Amino acid sequence: AQTVTQSQPEMSVQEAETVTLSCTYDTSESDYYLFWYKQPPSRQMILVIRQEAYKQQNATENRFSVNFQKAAKSFSLKISDSQLGDAAMYFCAYRSAGTSGSRLTFGEGTQLTVNP
Amino acid sequence: GAGVSQSPSNKVTEKGKDVELRCDPISGHTALYWYRQSLGQGLEFLIYFQGNSAPDKSGLPSDRFSAERTGGSVSTLTIQRTQQEDSAVYLCASSLWQGNTEAFFGQGTRLTVV
């Protein structure tokens, strides 16, 4: 079974600064997808960024980028120019790429605080 | 609809009562998922539907939990004889199909068992 670990329960960053959230995972599969989701107090999970394991290039979405290290099974999220609206709980998630793999496996989450 | 809709938003029930939680996925989405999020925790997979069938219900914690989906659309998660440990946020998500497409989440139902 796959596992996802987020070792930082809480992080804080100053507005306009950069912060990196860590995520490691364990799997024996070679093909899979990795995601970062944001959960504000409204509870709704919002997809921030996704990475296909077969792609060597790190995904980027505006101020959000990832550092995907497949051999190390590491998938960190970098938020640049942090904004107050970035404050939320962030979850790293894994999904198998095969037809049998449909569920998302989540880490425990990192609560991000953005200080003005 | 425009997004995944869940009802009720909040539910308080007495221990031992049955509850039904509803999920209305995005129109046209064939895959539907239920997750449970206990306070301060990550999301725990419960069950997955492809159309009306449930190929994976391995995450249901006990036989008090059941779910169905009719017409390939609305799904209902039922918890019988609720216990205090069932208190959590129950999140539903849907995706176009069960592959690599994005899963869209609803805002969840916060269940409190007193």
mmCIF file of C-alpha atoms in Angstrom:
data_model
loop_
_atom_site.group_PDB
_atom_site.id
_atom_site.type_symbol
_atom_site.label_atom_id
_atom_site.label_comp_id
_atom_site.label_asym_id
_atom_site.label_seq_id
_atom_site.Cartn_x
_atom_site.Cartn_y
_atom_site.Cartn_z
ATOM 1 C CA ALA A 1 0.000 0.000 0.000
ATOM 2 C CA GLN A 2 1.092 3.526 -0.694
ATOM 3 C CA THR A 3 1.742 6.010 2.084
ATOM 4 C CA VAL A 4 2.181 9.783 2.040
ATOM 5 C CA THR A 5 3.994 11.664 4.796
ATOM 6 C CA GLN A 6 4.018 15.368 5.518
ATOM 7 C CA SER A 7 6.457 16.009 8.338
ATOM 8 C CA GLN A 8 5.553 19.651 8.933
ATOM 9 C CA PRO A 9 2.239 19.984 10.790
ATOM 10 C CA GLU A 10 2.561 23.794 10.715
ATOM 11 C CA MET A 11 4.488 26.345 8.700
ATOM 12 C CA SER A 12 4.458 30.108 8.595
ATOM 13 C CA VAL A 13 5.710 32.640 6.093
ATOM 14 C CA GLN A 14 5.804 36.396 5.750
ATOM 15 C CA GLU A 15 3.707 37.918 3.046
ATOM 16 C CA ALA A 16 5.659 38.191 -0.255
ATOM 17 C CA GLU A 17 8.230 35.637 0.913
ATOM 18 C CA THR A 18 8.758 32.072 -0.326
ATOM 19 C CA VAL A 19 7.892 28.917 1.576
ATOM 20 C CA THR A 20 8.440 25.233 0.823
ATOM 21 C CA LEU A 21 6.181 22.458 2.083
ATOM 22 C CA SER A 22 7.622 18.955 2.246
ATOM 23 C CA CYS A 23 6.084 15.656 1.226
ATOM 24 C CA THR A 24 7.510 12.160 0.925
ATOM 25 C CA TYR A 25 5.749 9.045 -0.249
ATOM 26 C CA ASP A 26 6.316 5.346 -0.417
ATOM 27 C CA THR A 27 5.323 3.191 -3.361
ATOM 28 C CA SER A 28 6.548 0.254 -5.378
ATOM 29 C CA GLU A 29 4.817 1.511 -8.503
ATOM 30 C CA SER A 30 6.623 3.267 -11.323
ATOM 31 C CA ASP A 31 3.677 5.143 -12.798
ATOM 32 C CA TYR A 32 1.561 7.415 -10.644
ATOM 33 C CA TYR A 33 0.385 10.961 -10.060
ATOM 34 C CA LEU A 34 1.123 13.380 -7.269
ATOM 35 C CA PHE A 35 -1.000 16.309 -6.200
ATOM 36 C CA TRP A 36 -1.041 19.227 -3.822
ATOM 37 C CA TYR A 37 -4.464 20.270 -2.568
ATOM 38 C CA LYS A 38 -5.360 23.383 -0.585
ATOM 39 C CA GLN A 39 -8.134 23.312 1.998
ATOM 40 C CA PRO A 40 -9.268 26.725 3.282
ATOM 41 C CA PRO A 41 -11.682 27.032 6.222
ATOM 42 C CA SER A 42 -14.559 26.529 3.791
ATOM 43 C CA ARG A 43 -13.461 22.828 3.801
ATOM 44 C CA GLN A 44 -13.508 22.502 0.024
ATOM 45 C CA MET A 45 -10.385 20.841 -1.351
ATOM 46 C CA ILE A 46 -8.887 22.811 -4.215
ATOM 47 C CA LEU A 47 -6.291 21.349 -6.556
ATOM 48 C CA VAL A 48 -3.153 23.489 -6.557
ATOM 49 C CA ILE A 49 -0.820 21.509 -8.780
ATOM 50 C CA ARG A 50 -0.298 18.013 -10.179
ATOM 51 C CA GLN A 51 2.710 16.041 -11.374
ATOM 52 C CA GLU A 52 2.838 12.943 -13.546
ATOM 53 C CA ALA A 53 5.591 10.601 -12.388
ATOM 54 C CA TYR A 54 6.734 9.867 -15.940
ATOM 55 C CA LYS A 55 7.503 13.542 -16.528
ATOM 56 C CA GLN A 56 10.943 14.705 -15.478
ATOM 57 C CA GLN A 57 10.056 18.367 -15.705
ATOM 58 C CA ASN A 58 8.718 19.871 -12.503
ATOM 59 C CA ALA A 59 5.176 21.223 -12.717
ATOM 60 C CA THR A 60 4.559 24.955 -12.323
ATOM 61 C CA GLU A 61 1.324 26.884 -11.879
ATOM 62 C CA ASN A 62 1.900 30.621 -11.533
ATOM 63 C CA ARG A 63 3.379 31.161 -8.042
ATOM 64 C CA PHE A 64 3.273 27.449 -7.223
ATOM 65 C CA SER A 65 5.932 24.981 -8.275
ATOM 66 C CA VAL A 66 7.068 21.549 -7.209
ATOM 67 C CA ASN A 67 10.394 19.844 -6.732
ATOM 68 C CA PHE A 68 9.765 16.244 -7.765
ATOM 69 C CA GLN A 69 12.565 13.839 -6.893
ATOM 70 C CA LYS A 70 11.369 10.424 -8.069
ATOM 71 C CA ALA A 71 14.323 8.417 -6.807
ATOM 72 C CA ALA A 72 14.073 10.014 -3.391
ATOM 73 C CA LYS A 73 10.238 9.788 -3.458
ATOM 74 C CA SER A 74 10.000 13.417 -2.537
ATOM 75 C CA PHE A 75 7.463 15.966 -3.761
ATOM 76 C CA SER A 76 7.775 19.419 -2.211
ATOM 77 C CA LEU A 77 5.640 22.466 -2.957
ATOM 78 C CA LYS A 78 7.155 25.922 -3.267
ATOM 79 C CA ILE A 79 4.938 28.960 -2.929
ATOM 80 C CA SER A 80 6.553 32.173 -4.152
ATOM 81 C CA ASP A 81 5.446 35.707 -3.310
ATOM 82 C CA SER A 82 3.125 34.364 -0.605
ATOM 83 C CA GLN A 83 -0.224 36.068 -0.269
ATOM 84 C CA LEU A 84 -2.651 36.248 2.636
ATOM 85 C CA GLY A 85 -5.075 34.151 0.598
ATOM 86 C CA ASP A 86 -2.571 31.305 0.534
ATOM 87 C CA ALA A 87 -3.207 30.626 4.205
ATOM 88 C CA ALA A 88 -4.827 27.191 4.418
ATOM 89 C CA MET A 89 -4.196 23.538 5.103
ATOM 90 C CA TYR A 90 -2.170 21.930 2.336
ATOM 91 C CA PHE A 91 -2.369 18.228 1.557
ATOM 92 C CA CYS A 92 -0.047 16.147 -0.564
ATOM 93 C CA ALA A 93 -1.758 13.242 -2.323
ATOM 94 C CA TYR A 94 -0.844 10.192 -4.394
ATOM 95 C CA ARG A 95 -2.808 8.301 -7.006
ATOM 96 C CA SER A 96 -1.856 5.165 -8.912
ATOM 97 C CA ALA A 97 -1.920 5.467 -12.689
ATOM 98 C CA GLY A 98 -3.245 1.991 -13.422
ATOM 99 C CA THR A 99 -6.894 1.209 -14.013
ATOM 100 C CA SER A 100 -7.159 -0.217 -10.535
ATOM 101 C CA GLY A 101 -5.839 2.919 -8.930
ATOM 102 C CA SER A 102 -8.503 5.512 -8.517
ATOM 103 C CA ARG A 103 -8.360 6.564 -4.906
ATOM 104 C CA LEU A 104 -6.266 9.433 -3.639
ATOM 105 C CA THR A 105 -4.012 8.715 -0.670
ATOM 106 C CA PHE A 106 -3.439 11.843 1.405
ATOM 107 C CA GLY A 107 -0.790 12.997 3.832
ATOM 108 C CA GLU A 108 -1.689 14.427 7.211
ATOM 109 C CA GLY A 109 -1.536 18.013 6.012
ATOM 110 C CA THR A 110 0.481 21.162 6.714
ATOM 111 C CA GLN A 111 -1.236 24.226 8.142
ATOM 112 C CA LEU A 112 0.221 27.291 6.453
ATOM 113 C CA THR A 113 -0.022 30.693 8.103
ATOM 114 C CA VAL A 114 0.812 33.832 6.133
ATOM 115 C CA ASN A 115 1.822 36.795 8.275
ATOM 116 C CA PRO A 116 1.250 40.345 7.003
ATOM 117 C CA GLY B 1 -24.419 21.474 -11.662
ATOM 118 C CA ALA B 2 -21.503 23.846 -11.534
ATOM 119 C CA GLY B 3 -19.743 21.976 -8.757
ATOM 120 C CA VAL B 4 -20.045 19.045 -6.401
ATOM 121 C CA SER B 5 -22.878 19.665 -3.994
ATOM 122 C CA GLN B 6 -23.190 18.002 -0.609
ATOM 123 C CA SER B 7 -26.033 18.125 1.857
ATOM 124 C CA PRO B 8 -26.546 18.778 4.621
ATOM 125 C CA SER B 9 -23.648 21.084 5.308
ATOM 126 C CA ASN B 10 -23.775 20.256 8.984
ATOM 127 C CA LYS B 11 -25.548 17.475 10.831
ATOM 128 C CA VAL B 12 -25.855 16.871 14.545
ATOM 129 C CA THR B 13 -27.299 13.532 15.540
ATOM 130 C CA GLU B 14 -27.736 11.494 18.663
ATOM 131 C CA LYS B 15 -25.660 8.404 19.224
ATOM 132 C CA GLY B 16 -27.438 5.365 17.873
ATOM 133 C CA LYS B 17 -29.414 7.184 15.183
ATOM 134 C CA ASP B 18 -29.006 6.603 11.452
ATOM 135 C CA VAL B 19 -27.866 9.396 9.140
ATOM 136 C CA GLU B 20 -27.832 9.885 5.394
ATOM 137 C CA LEU B 21 -25.358 12.150 3.647
ATOM 138 C CA ARG B 22 -25.963 13.192 0.068
ATOM 139 C CA CYS B 23 -23.572 13.991 -2.760
ATOM 140 C CA ASP B 24 -24.570 15.458 -6.111
ATOM 141 C CA PRO B 25 -21.569 15.241 -8.452
ATOM 142 C CA ILE B 26 -20.728 17.415 -11.414
ATOM 143 C CA SER B 27 -22.953 16.535 -14.347
ATOM 144 C CA GLY B 28 -21.323 13.971 -16.602
ATOM 145 C CA HIS B 29 -18.783 12.795 -14.054
ATOM 146 C CA THR B 30 -18.848 9.015 -13.915
ATOM 147 C CA ALA B 31 -16.471 8.544 -10.994
ATOM 148 C CA LEU B 32 -17.498 9.467 -7.455
ATOM 149 C CA TYR B 33 -15.524 9.162 -4.227
ATOM 150 C CA TRP B 34 -16.289 9.459 -0.523
ATOM 151 C CA TYR B 35 -13.634 10.430 1.995
ATOM 152 C CA ARG B 36 -13.705 11.026 5.737
ATOM 153 C CA GLN B 37 -11.666 13.700 7.473
ATOM 154 C CA SER B 38 -11.401 13.495 11.219
ATOM 155 C CA LEU B 39 -10.471 16.618 13.170
ATOM 156 C CA GLY B 40 -6.994 17.812 12.225
ATOM 157 C CA GLN B 41 -6.328 14.745 10.106
ATOM 158 C CA GLY B 42 -5.856 13.945 6.451
ATOM 159 C CA LEU B 43 -8.515 12.407 4.287
ATOM 160 C CA GLU B 44 -9.352 8.742 4.623
ATOM 161 C CA PHE B 45 -10.766 6.948 1.579
ATOM 162 C CA LEU B 46 -14.121 5.263 2.094
ATOM 163 C CA ILE B 47 -15.581 4.139 -1.233
ATOM 164 C CA TYR B 48 -15.383 4.750 -4.962
ATOM 165 C CA PHE B 49 -18.121 4.478 -7.581
ATOM 166 C CA GLN B 50 -17.752 4.090 -11.311
ATOM 167 C CA GLY B 51 -21.227 4.682 -12.623
ATOM 168 C CA ASN B 52 -23.578 2.882 -10.253
ATOM 169 C CA SER B 53 -21.157 0.174 -9.226
ATOM 170 C CA ALA B 54 -18.599 0.327 -6.437
ATOM 171 C CA PRO B 55 -15.374 -1.387 -7.541
ATOM 172 C CA ASP B 56 -13.608 -0.321 -4.370
ATOM 173 C CA LYS B 57 -15.357 -0.095 -1.015
ATOM 174 C CA SER B 58 -12.422 -1.297 0.984
ATOM 175 C CA GLY B 59 -12.263 1.906 3.009
ATOM 176 C CA LEU B 60 -15.659 1.557 4.684
ATOM 177 C CA PRO B 61 -14.734 1.217 8.385
ATOM 178 C CA SER B 62 -17.530 -1.134 9.436
ATOM 179 C CA ASP B 63 -20.762 -2.708 8.270
ATOM 180 C CA ARG B 64 -22.610 0.263 9.755
ATOM 181 C CA PHE B 65 -21.415 2.242 6.738
ATOM 182 C CA SER B 66 -22.970 1.796 3.313
ATOM 183 C CA ALA B 67 -23.297 3.834 0.156
ATOM 184 C CA GLU B 68 -25.238 3.704 -3.033
ATOM 185 C CA ARG B 69 -25.389 5.603 -6.259
ATOM 186 C CA THR B 70 -28.376 5.687 -8.528
ATOM 187 C CA GLY B 71 -28.691 6.788 -12.128
ATOM 188 C CA GLY B 72 -24.956 7.309 -12.260
ATOM 189 C CA SER B 73 -25.439 10.578 -10.455
ATOM 190 C CA VAL B 74 -26.450 11.250 -6.849
ATOM 191 C CA SER B 75 -24.835 9.186 -4.119
ATOM 192 C CA THR B 76 -25.938 8.624 -0.553
ATOM 193 C CA LEU B 77 -23.650 7.577 2.286
ATOM 194 C CA THR B 78 -25.572 5.995 5.148
ATOM 195 C CA ILE B 79 -24.243 5.477 8.640
ATOM 196 C CA GLN B 80 -26.358 3.269 10.855
ATOM 197 C CA ARG B 81 -26.351 3.325 14.664
ATOM 198 C CA THR B 82 -23.961 6.266 14.733
ATOM 199 C CA GLN B 83 -21.154 6.330 17.280
ATOM 200 C CA GLN B 84 -19.190 9.294 18.605
ATOM 201 C CA GLU B 85 -16.119 8.192 16.651
ATOM 202 C CA ASP B 86 -18.116 8.716 13.455
ATOM 203 C CA SER B 87 -17.914 12.470 14.060
ATOM 204 C CA ALA B 88 -15.942 13.907 11.150
ATOM 205 C CA VAL B 89 -16.232 15.826 7.918
ATOM 206 C CA TYR B 90 -17.406 13.623 5.069
ATOM 207 C CA LEU B 91 -16.152 14.819 1.695
ATOM 208 C CA CYS B 92 -17.361 13.762 -1.708
ATOM 209 C CA ALA B 93 -15.451 14.169 -4.959
ATOM 210 C CA SER B 94 -16.180 13.415 -8.590
ATOM 211 C CA SER B 95 -14.150 13.134 -11.757
ATOM 212 C CA LEU B 96 -14.907 12.591 -15.427
ATOM 213 C CA TRP B 97 -13.629 9.019 -15.222
ATOM 214 C CA GLN B 98 -11.494 7.017 -12.910
ATOM 215 C CA GLY B 99 -8.211 7.771 -14.593
ATOM 216 C CA ASN B 100 -5.895 10.656 -14.217
ATOM 217 C CA THR B 101 -8.314 13.527 -14.478
ATOM 218 C CA GLU B 102 -8.755 16.004 -11.665
ATOM 219 C CA ALA B 103 -11.087 15.129 -8.823
ATOM 220 C CA PHE B 104 -13.384 17.983 -7.793
ATOM 221 C CA PHE B 105 -14.453 18.103 -4.180
ATOM 222 C CA GLY B 106 -17.599 19.309 -2.486
ATOM 223 C CA GLN B 107 -17.567 21.331 0.715
ATOM 224 C CA GLY B 108 -18.331 18.338 2.845
ATOM 225 C CA THR B 109 -20.813 17.463 5.551
ATOM 226 C CA ARG B 110 -19.685 18.002 9.125
ATOM 227 C CA LEU B 111 -21.228 15.218 11.190
ATOM 228 C CA THR B 112 -21.326 15.537 14.945
ATOM 229 C CA VAL B 113 -22.572 12.619 17.011
ATOM 230 C CA VAL B 114 -23.595 13.594 20.539
#
